Tab-separated table of C-alpha atoms in Angstrom:
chain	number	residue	atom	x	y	z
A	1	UNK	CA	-145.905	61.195	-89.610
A	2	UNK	CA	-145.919	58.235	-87.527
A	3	UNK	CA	-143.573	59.929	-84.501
A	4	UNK	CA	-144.971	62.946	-83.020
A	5	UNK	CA	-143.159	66.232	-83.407
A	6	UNK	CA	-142.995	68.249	-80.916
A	7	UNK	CA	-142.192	71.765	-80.488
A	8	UNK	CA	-138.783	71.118	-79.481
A	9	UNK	CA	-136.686	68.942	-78.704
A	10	UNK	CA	-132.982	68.527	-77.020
A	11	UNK	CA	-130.197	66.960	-78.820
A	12	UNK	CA	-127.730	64.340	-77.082
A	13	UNK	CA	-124.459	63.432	-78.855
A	14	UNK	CA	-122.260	60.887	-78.186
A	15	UNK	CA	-119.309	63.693	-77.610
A	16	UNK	CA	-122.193	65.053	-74.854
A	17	UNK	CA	-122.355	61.317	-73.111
A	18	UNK	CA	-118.756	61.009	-73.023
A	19	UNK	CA	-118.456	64.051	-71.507
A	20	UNK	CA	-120.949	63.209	-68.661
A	21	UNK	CA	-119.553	59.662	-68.330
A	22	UNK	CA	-116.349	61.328	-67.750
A	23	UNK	CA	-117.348	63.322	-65.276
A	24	UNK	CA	-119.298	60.012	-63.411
A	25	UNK	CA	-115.800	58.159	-62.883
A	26	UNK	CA	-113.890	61.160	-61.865
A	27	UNK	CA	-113.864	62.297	-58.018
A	28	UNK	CA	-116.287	65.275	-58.303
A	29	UNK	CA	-119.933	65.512	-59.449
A	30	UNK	CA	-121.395	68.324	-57.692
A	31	UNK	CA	-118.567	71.679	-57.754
A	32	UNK	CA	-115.635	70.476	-59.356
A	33	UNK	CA	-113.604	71.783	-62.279
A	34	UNK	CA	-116.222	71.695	-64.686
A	35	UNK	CA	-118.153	74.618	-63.331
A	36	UNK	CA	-115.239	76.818	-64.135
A	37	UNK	CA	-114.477	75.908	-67.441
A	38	UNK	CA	-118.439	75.566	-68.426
A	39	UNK	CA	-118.285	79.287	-67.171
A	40	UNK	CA	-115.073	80.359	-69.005
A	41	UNK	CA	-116.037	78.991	-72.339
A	42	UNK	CA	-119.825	80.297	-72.085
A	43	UNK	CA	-118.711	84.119	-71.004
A	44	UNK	CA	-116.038	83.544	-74.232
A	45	UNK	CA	-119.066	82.941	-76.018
A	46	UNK	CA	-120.999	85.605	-75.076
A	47	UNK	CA	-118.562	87.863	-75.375
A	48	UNK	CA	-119.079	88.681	-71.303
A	49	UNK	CA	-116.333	89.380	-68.802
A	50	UNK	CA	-118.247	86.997	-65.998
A	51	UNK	CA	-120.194	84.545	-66.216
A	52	UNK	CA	-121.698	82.020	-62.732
A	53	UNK	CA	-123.399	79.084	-63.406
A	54	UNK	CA	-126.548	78.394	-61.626
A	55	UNK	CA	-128.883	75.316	-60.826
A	56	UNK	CA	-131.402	77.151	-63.506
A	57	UNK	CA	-132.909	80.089	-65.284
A	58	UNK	CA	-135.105	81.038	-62.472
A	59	UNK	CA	-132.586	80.569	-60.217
A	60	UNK	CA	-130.651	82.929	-62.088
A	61	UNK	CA	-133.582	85.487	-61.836
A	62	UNK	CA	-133.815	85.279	-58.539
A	63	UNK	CA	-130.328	85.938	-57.506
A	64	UNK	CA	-129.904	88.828	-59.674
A	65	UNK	CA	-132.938	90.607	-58.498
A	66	UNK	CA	-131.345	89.859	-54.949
A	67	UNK	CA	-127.807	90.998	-55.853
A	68	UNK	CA	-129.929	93.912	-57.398
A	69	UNK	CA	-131.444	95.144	-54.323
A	70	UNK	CA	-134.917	93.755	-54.552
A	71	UNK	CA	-136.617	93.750	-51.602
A	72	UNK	CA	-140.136	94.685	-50.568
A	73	UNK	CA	-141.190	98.026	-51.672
A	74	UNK	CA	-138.994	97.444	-54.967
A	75	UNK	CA	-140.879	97.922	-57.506
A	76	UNK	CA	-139.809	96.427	-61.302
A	77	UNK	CA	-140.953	96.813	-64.903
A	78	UNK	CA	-141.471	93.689	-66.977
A	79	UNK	CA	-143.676	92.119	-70.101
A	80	UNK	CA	-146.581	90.137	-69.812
A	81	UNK	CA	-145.412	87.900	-72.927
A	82	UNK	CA	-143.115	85.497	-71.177
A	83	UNK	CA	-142.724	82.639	-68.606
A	84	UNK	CA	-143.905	83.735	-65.297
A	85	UNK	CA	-140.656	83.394	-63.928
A	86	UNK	CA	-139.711	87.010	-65.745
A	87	UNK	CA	-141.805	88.024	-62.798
A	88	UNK	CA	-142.004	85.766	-60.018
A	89	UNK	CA	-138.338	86.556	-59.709
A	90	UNK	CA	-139.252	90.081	-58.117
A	91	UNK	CA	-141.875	88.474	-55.730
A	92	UNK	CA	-139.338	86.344	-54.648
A	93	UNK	CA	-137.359	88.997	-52.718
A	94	UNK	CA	-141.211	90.493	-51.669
A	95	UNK	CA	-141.131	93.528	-54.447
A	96	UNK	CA	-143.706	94.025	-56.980
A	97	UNK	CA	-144.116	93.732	-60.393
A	98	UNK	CA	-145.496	96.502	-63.158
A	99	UNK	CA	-146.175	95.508	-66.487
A	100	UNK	CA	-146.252	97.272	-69.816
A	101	UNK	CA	-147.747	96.131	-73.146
A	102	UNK	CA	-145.960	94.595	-75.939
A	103	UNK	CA	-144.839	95.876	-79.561
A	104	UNK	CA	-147.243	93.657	-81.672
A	105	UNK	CA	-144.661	94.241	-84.544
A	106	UNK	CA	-142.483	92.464	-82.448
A	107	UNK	CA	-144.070	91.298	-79.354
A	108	UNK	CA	-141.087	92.273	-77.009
A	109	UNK	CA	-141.414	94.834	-74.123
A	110	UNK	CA	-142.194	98.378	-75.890
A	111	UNK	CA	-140.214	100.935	-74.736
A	112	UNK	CA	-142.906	103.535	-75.567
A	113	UNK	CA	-144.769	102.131	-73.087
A	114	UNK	CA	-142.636	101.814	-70.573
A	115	UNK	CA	-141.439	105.298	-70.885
A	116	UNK	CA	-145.792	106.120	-70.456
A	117	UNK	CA	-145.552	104.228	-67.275
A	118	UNK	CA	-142.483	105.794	-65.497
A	119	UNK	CA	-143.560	109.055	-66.418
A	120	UNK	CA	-147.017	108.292	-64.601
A	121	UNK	CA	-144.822	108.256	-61.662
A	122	UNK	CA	-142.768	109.910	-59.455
A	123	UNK	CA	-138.796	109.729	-60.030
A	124	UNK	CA	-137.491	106.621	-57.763
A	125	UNK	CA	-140.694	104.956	-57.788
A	126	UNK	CA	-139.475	101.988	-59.990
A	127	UNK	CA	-135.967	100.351	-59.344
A	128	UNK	CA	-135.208	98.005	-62.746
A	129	UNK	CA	-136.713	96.858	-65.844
A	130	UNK	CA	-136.457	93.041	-66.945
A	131	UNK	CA	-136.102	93.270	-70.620
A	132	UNK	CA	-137.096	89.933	-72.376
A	133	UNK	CA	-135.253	88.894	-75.504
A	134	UNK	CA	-138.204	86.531	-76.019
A	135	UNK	CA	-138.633	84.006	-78.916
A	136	UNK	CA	-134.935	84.585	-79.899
A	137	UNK	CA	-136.097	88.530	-80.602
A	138	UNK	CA	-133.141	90.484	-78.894
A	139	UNK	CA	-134.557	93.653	-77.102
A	140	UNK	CA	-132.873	96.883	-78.462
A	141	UNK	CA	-131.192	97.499	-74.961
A	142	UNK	CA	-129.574	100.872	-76.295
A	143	UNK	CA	-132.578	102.316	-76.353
A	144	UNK	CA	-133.767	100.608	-72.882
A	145	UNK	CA	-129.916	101.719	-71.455
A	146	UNK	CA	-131.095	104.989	-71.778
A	147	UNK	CA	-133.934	105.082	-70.774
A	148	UNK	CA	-132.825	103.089	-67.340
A	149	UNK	CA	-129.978	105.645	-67.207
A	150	UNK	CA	-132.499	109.036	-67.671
A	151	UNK	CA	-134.374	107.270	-64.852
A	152	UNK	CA	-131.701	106.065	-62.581
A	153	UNK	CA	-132.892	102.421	-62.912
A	154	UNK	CA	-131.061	98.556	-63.666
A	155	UNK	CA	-131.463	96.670	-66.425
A	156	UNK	CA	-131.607	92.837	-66.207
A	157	UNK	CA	-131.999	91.252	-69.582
A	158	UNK	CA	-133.693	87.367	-69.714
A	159	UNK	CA	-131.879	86.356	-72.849
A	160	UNK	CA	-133.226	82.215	-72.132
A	161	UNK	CA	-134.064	82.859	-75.475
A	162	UNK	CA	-131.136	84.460	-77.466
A	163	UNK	CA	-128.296	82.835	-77.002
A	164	UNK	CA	-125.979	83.523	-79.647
A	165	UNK	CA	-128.382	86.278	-80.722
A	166	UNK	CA	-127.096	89.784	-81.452
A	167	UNK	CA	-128.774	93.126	-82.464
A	168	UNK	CA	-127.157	96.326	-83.609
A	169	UNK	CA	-128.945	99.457	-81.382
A	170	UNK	CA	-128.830	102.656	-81.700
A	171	UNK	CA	-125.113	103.113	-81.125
A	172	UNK	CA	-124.532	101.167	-84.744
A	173	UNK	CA	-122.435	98.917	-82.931
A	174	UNK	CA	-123.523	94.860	-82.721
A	175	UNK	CA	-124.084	94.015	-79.345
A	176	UNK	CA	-124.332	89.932	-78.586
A	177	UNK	CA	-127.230	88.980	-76.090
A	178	UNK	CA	-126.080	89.571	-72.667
A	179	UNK	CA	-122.779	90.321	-73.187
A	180	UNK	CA	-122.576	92.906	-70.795
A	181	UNK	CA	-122.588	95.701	-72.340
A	182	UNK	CA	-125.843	97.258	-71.513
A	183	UNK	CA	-127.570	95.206	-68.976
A	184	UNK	CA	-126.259	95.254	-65.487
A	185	UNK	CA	-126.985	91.310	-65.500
A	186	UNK	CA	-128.091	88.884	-67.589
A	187	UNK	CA	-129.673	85.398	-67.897
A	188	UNK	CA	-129.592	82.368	-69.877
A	189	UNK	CA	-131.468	78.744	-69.201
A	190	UNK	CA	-130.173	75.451	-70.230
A	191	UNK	CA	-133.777	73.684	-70.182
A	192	UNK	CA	-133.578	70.534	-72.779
A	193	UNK	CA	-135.556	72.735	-74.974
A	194	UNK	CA	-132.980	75.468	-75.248
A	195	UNK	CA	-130.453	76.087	-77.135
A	196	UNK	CA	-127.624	74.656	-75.155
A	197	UNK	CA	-129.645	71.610	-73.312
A	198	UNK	CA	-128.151	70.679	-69.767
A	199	UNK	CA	-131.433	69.363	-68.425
A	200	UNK	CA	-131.503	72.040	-66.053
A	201	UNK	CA	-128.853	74.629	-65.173
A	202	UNK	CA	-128.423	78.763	-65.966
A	203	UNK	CA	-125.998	81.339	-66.378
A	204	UNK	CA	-125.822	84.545	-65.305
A	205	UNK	CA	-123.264	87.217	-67.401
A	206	UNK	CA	-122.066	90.651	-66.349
A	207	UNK	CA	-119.072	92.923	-66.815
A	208	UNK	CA	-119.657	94.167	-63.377
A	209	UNK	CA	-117.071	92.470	-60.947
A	210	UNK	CA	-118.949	93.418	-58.076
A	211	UNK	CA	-122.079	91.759	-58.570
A	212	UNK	CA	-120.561	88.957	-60.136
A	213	UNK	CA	-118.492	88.102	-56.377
A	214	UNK	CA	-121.608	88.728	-54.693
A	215	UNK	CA	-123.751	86.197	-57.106
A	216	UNK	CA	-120.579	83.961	-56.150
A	217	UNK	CA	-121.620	84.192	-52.680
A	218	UNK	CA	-125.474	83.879	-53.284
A	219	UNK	CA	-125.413	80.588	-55.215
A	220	UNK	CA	-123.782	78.893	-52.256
A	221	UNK	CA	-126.385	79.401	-49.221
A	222	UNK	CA	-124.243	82.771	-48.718
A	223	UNK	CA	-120.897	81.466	-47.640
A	224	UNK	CA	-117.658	82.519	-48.829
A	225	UNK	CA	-113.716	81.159	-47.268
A	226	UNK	CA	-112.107	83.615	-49.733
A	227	UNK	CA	-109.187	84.994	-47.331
A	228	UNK	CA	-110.005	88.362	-48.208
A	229	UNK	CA	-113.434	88.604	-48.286
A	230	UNK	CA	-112.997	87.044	-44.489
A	231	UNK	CA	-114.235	88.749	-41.234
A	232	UNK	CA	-111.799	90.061	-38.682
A	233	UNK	CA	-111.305	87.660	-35.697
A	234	UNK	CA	-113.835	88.081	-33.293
A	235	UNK	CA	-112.866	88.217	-29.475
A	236	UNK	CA	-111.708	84.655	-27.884
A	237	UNK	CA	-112.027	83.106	-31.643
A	238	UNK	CA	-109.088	80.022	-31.868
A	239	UNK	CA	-106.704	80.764	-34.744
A	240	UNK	CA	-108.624	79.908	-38.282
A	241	UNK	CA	-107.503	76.976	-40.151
A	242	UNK	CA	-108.058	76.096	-43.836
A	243	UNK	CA	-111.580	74.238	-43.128
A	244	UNK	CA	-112.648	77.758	-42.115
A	245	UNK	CA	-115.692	79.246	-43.763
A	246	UNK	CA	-118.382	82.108	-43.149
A	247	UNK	CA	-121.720	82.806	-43.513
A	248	UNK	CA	-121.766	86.143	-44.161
A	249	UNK	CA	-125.403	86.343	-45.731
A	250	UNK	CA	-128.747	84.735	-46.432
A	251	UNK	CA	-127.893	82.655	-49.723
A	252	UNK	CA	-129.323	79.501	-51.656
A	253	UNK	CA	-128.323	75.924	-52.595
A	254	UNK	CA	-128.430	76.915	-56.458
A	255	UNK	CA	-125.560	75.086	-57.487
A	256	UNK	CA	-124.504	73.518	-60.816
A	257	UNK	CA	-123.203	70.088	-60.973
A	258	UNK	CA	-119.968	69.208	-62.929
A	259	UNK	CA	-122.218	66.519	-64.897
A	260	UNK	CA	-124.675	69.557	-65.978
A	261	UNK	CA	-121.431	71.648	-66.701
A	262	UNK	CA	-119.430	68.942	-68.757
A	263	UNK	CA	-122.692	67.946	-70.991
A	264	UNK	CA	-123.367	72.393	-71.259
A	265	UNK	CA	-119.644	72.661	-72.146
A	266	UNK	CA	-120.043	69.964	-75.232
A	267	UNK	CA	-123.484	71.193	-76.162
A	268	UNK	CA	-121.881	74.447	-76.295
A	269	UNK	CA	-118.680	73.359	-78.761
A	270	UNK	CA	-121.610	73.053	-81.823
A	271	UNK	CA	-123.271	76.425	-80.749
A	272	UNK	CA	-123.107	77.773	-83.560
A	273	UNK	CA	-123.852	75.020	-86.210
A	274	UNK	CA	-127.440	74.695	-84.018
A	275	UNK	CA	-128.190	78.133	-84.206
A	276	UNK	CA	-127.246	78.479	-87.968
A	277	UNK	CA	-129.278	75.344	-88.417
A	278	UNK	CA	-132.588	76.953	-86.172
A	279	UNK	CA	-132.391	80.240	-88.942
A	280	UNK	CA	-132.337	77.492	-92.082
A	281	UNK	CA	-135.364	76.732	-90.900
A	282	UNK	CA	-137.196	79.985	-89.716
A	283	UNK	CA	-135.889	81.095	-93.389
A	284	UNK	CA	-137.529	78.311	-94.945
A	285	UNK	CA	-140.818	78.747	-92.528
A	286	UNK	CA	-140.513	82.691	-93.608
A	287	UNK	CA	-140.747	81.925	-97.234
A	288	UNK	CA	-143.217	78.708	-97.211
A	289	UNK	CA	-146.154	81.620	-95.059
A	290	UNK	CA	-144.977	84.800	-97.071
A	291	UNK	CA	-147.951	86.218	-99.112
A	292	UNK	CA	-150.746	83.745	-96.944
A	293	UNK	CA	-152.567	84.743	-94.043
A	294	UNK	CA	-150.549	83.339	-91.710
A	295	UNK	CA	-149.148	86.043	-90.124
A	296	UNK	CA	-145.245	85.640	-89.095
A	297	UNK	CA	-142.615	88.171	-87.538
A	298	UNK	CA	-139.524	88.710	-89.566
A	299	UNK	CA	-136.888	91.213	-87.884
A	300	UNK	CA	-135.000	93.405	-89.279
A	301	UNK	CA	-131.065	92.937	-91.279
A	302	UNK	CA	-129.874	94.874	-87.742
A	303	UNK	CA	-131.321	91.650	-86.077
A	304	UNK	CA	-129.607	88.514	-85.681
A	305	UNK	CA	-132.672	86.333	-84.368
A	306	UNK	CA	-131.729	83.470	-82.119
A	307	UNK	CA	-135.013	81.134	-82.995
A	308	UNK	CA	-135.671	79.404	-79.831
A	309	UNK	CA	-139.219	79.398	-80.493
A	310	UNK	CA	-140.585	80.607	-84.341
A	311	UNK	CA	-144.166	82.090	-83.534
A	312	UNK	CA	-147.131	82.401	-85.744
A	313	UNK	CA	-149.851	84.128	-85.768
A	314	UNK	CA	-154.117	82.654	-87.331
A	315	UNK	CA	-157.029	83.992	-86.649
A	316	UNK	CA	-158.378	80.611	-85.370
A	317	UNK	CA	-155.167	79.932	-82.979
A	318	UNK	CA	-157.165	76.874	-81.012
A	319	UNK	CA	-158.877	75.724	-84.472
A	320	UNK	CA	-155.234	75.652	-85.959
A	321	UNK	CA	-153.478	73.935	-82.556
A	322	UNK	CA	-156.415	71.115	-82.510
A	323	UNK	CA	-156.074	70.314	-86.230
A	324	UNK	CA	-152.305	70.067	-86.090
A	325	UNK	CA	-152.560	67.670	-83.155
A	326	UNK	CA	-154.555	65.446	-85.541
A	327	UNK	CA	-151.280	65.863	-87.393
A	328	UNK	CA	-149.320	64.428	-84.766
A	329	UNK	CA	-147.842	68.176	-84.352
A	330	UNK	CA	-147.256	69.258	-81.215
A	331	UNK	CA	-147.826	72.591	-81.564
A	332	UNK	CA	-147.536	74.711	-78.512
A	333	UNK	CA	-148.901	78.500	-76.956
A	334	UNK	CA	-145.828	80.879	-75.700
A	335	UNK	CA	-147.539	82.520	-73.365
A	336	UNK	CA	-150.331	82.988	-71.695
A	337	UNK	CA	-149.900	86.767	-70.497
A	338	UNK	CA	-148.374	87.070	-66.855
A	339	UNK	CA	-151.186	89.359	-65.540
A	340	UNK	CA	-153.832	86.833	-66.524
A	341	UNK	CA	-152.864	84.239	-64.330
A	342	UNK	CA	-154.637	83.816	-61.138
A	343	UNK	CA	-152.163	84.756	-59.157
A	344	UNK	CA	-151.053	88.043	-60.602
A	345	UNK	CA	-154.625	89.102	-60.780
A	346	UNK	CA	-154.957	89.180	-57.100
A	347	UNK	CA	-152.734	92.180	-57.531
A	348	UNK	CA	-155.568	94.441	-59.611
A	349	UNK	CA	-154.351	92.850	-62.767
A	350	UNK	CA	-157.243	92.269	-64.960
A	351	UNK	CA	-157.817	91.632	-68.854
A	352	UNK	CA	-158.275	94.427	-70.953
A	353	UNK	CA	-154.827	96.142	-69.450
A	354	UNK	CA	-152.650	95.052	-72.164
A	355	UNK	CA	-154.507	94.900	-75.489
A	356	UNK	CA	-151.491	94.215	-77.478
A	357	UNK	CA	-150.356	91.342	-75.518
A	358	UNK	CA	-153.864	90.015	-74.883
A	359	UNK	CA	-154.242	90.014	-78.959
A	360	UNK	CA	-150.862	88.621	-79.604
A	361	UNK	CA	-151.806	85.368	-77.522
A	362	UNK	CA	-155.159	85.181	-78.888
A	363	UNK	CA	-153.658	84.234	-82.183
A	364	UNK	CA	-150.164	83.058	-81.036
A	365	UNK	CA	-148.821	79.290	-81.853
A	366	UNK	CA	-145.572	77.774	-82.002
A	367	UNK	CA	-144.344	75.848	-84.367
A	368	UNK	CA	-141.432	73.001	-84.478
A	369	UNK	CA	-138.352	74.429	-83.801
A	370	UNK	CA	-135.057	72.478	-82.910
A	371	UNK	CA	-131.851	71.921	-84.787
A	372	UNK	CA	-132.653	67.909	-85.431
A	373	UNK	CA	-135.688	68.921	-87.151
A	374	UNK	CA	-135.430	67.855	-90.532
A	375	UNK	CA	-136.593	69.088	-94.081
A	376	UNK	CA	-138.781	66.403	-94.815
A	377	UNK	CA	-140.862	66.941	-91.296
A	378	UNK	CA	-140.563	70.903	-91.516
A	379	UNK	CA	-142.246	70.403	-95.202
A	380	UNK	CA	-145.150	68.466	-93.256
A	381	UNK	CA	-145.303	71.346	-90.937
A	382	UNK	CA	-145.905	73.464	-93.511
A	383	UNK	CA	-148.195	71.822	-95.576
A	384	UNK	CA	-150.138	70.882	-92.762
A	385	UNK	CA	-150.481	74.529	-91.940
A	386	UNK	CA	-151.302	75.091	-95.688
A	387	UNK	CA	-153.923	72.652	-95.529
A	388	UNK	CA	-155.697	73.974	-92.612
A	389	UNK	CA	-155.370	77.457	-93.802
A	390	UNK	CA	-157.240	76.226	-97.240
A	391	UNK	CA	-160.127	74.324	-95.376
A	392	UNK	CA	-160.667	77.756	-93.568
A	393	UNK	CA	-161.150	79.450	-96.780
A	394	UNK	CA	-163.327	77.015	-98.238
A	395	UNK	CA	-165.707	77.059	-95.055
A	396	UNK	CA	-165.472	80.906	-94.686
């Protein structure tokens, strides 16, 4: 292949640029009537009551932990296999962060685990768990709702990875990635890379009316001029007219424009067609690896895997990533565990804590995985793969 391929890739129509260039000669570019209908259409999607867009997925993080409660002293359960901002989200607000090891049949958060590590400690000790629905994987939240509910704790669910992903838990019903359901809150990212590709932007979902007028507030440096959520007059104040607006707490700037919400709302009218289109090919990646020694992850019928990223796993993961970029495949590593990094060691966090995660990215790669990718590169994929796989066996 001439072109390189990368990982992934976003993909622009020209419905998406019309809808931006829309947008650009209309009167409002930053919080106009886009927002709302990007936000109607996405919770219809999702099958959530709420939805408020955000400026990004960490920005959704960060809100929720501090519509959540998070403050310092919080303490809150997450996995070490994801983007650090599954975790920097707590420190944000000042609490701290716990991690548990990973299901290598899976590599999401196991519950097992967690359930070790809050009976290691008092009742109350720990305040949420951030569930990570990562790769496309959806967590099993039934079985995490319980557990939070035995324990008295919240459940935010990252589903950056899953949207349009479902899973059916424990209850035998299907429940759709953050559709409210079972997590207090959860998150999506539109990162070019993603599913839905806004160049930046989030969402947050939740069926809970409460925290979704309080995430309102948040997202907008804290200010509301909703008549009822107003203050009394205070003593000597003139009579309020309709420029009148409070501060009422400590918020952020983490707005959406209307040119991020017109291009999300387009992207988000083929949905469906991209993430049919990312399982044609994890089926075809699934079949061309079956019976070799690459080693893949396949979830069950319950499972309705969203494929942002499909994962591999070789026993020579840098052998494999240096060959391919020979290739001109730009194969990439999703993650490097949280608790390595430097700055989560200065916490105690050291290697050797989480075998299962520190195994799975030993041997982890990711391989192309966008809608646009066609059969003709996937098969070069593959037989690249194949090849390297073969000149491994010969120099065993």
């Amino acid at each position: 292949m001439n072109q390189p391929i990368p990982y992934g890739r976003q993909h622009i129509t020209d419905d998406d640029i019309a809808a931006v260039a829309e947008v650009l000669r209309g009167p409002f570019l930053t919080q106009g009537p886009h927002i709302g209908a990007f936000e109607t259409a996405f919770a219809r999607y999702i099958g959530s009551p709420y939805a408020v867009a955000v400026a990004n997925g960490t920005a959704a993080l960060h809100l929720c932990c501090i519509a959540l409660g998070v403050k310092p002293g919080t303490r809150v359960i997450t996995t070490p296999i994801t983007f650090s901002a599954s975790a920097n989200c707590v420190r944000y607000c000042g609490g701290e962060v716990f991690f548990a090891d990973i299901d290598p049949n899976t590599a999401l958060l196991d519950i097992n685990m967690v359930r070790e590590l809050l009976e290691q400690h008092p009742r109350g000790y720990f305040s949420g768990i951030i569930p990570v629905d990562y790769a496309g994987y959806p967590v099993d939240l039934t079985a995490f709702r319980a557990l939070a509910d035995e324990y008295g704790l919240w459940l935010l669910e990252d589903s950056c990875h899953s949207p349009g992903g479902s899973f059916h838990g424990g209850d035998e019903q299907e429940h759709r990635c953050g559709d409210g359901s079972l997590a207090d809150l959860a998150i999506f990212s539109f990162h070019p890379v993603k599913h839905i590709a806004a160049g930046e932007g989030g969402m947050i979902t939740t069926s809970n009316e409460a925290l979704y007028n309080h995430l309102l507030r948040l997202r907008t440096h804290g200010i509301t001029n909703k008549p009822g959520d107003l203050t009394e007059l205070y003593p000597g104040e003139p009579e309020r007219g309709g420029w009148y607006m409070e501060l009422q707490e400590l918020g952020y700037n983490y707005r959406l424009t209307d040119m991020q919400a017109a291009l999300g709302t387009s992207q988000l009218n083929r949905a469906d067609v991209m993430l049919a289109r990312r399982q044609e090919i994890a089926q075809r990646y699934d079949e061309a690896f079956a019976g070799t020694n690459v080693i893949t992850i396949i979830p069950p019928d319950s499972v309705n895997h969203a494929y942002h990223l499909y994962v591999i796993q070789v026993d020579d993961r840098k052998g494999l990533y240096d060959f391919l970029r020979t290739k001109n495949i730009m194969a990439q590593v999703h993650y490097v565990p949280v608790h390595l990094m430097p700055y989560y060691r200065q916490f105690g966090w050291k290697p050797g804590d989480f075998p299962n995660a520190e195994r799975y990215y030993a041997h982890c790669l990711s391989l192309p995985m966008y809608p646009t990718l066609t059969d003709e590169e996937q098969d070069y994929v593959i037989e690249s793969v194949r090849e390297w796989a073969a000149l491994r066996l010969v120099n065993a």
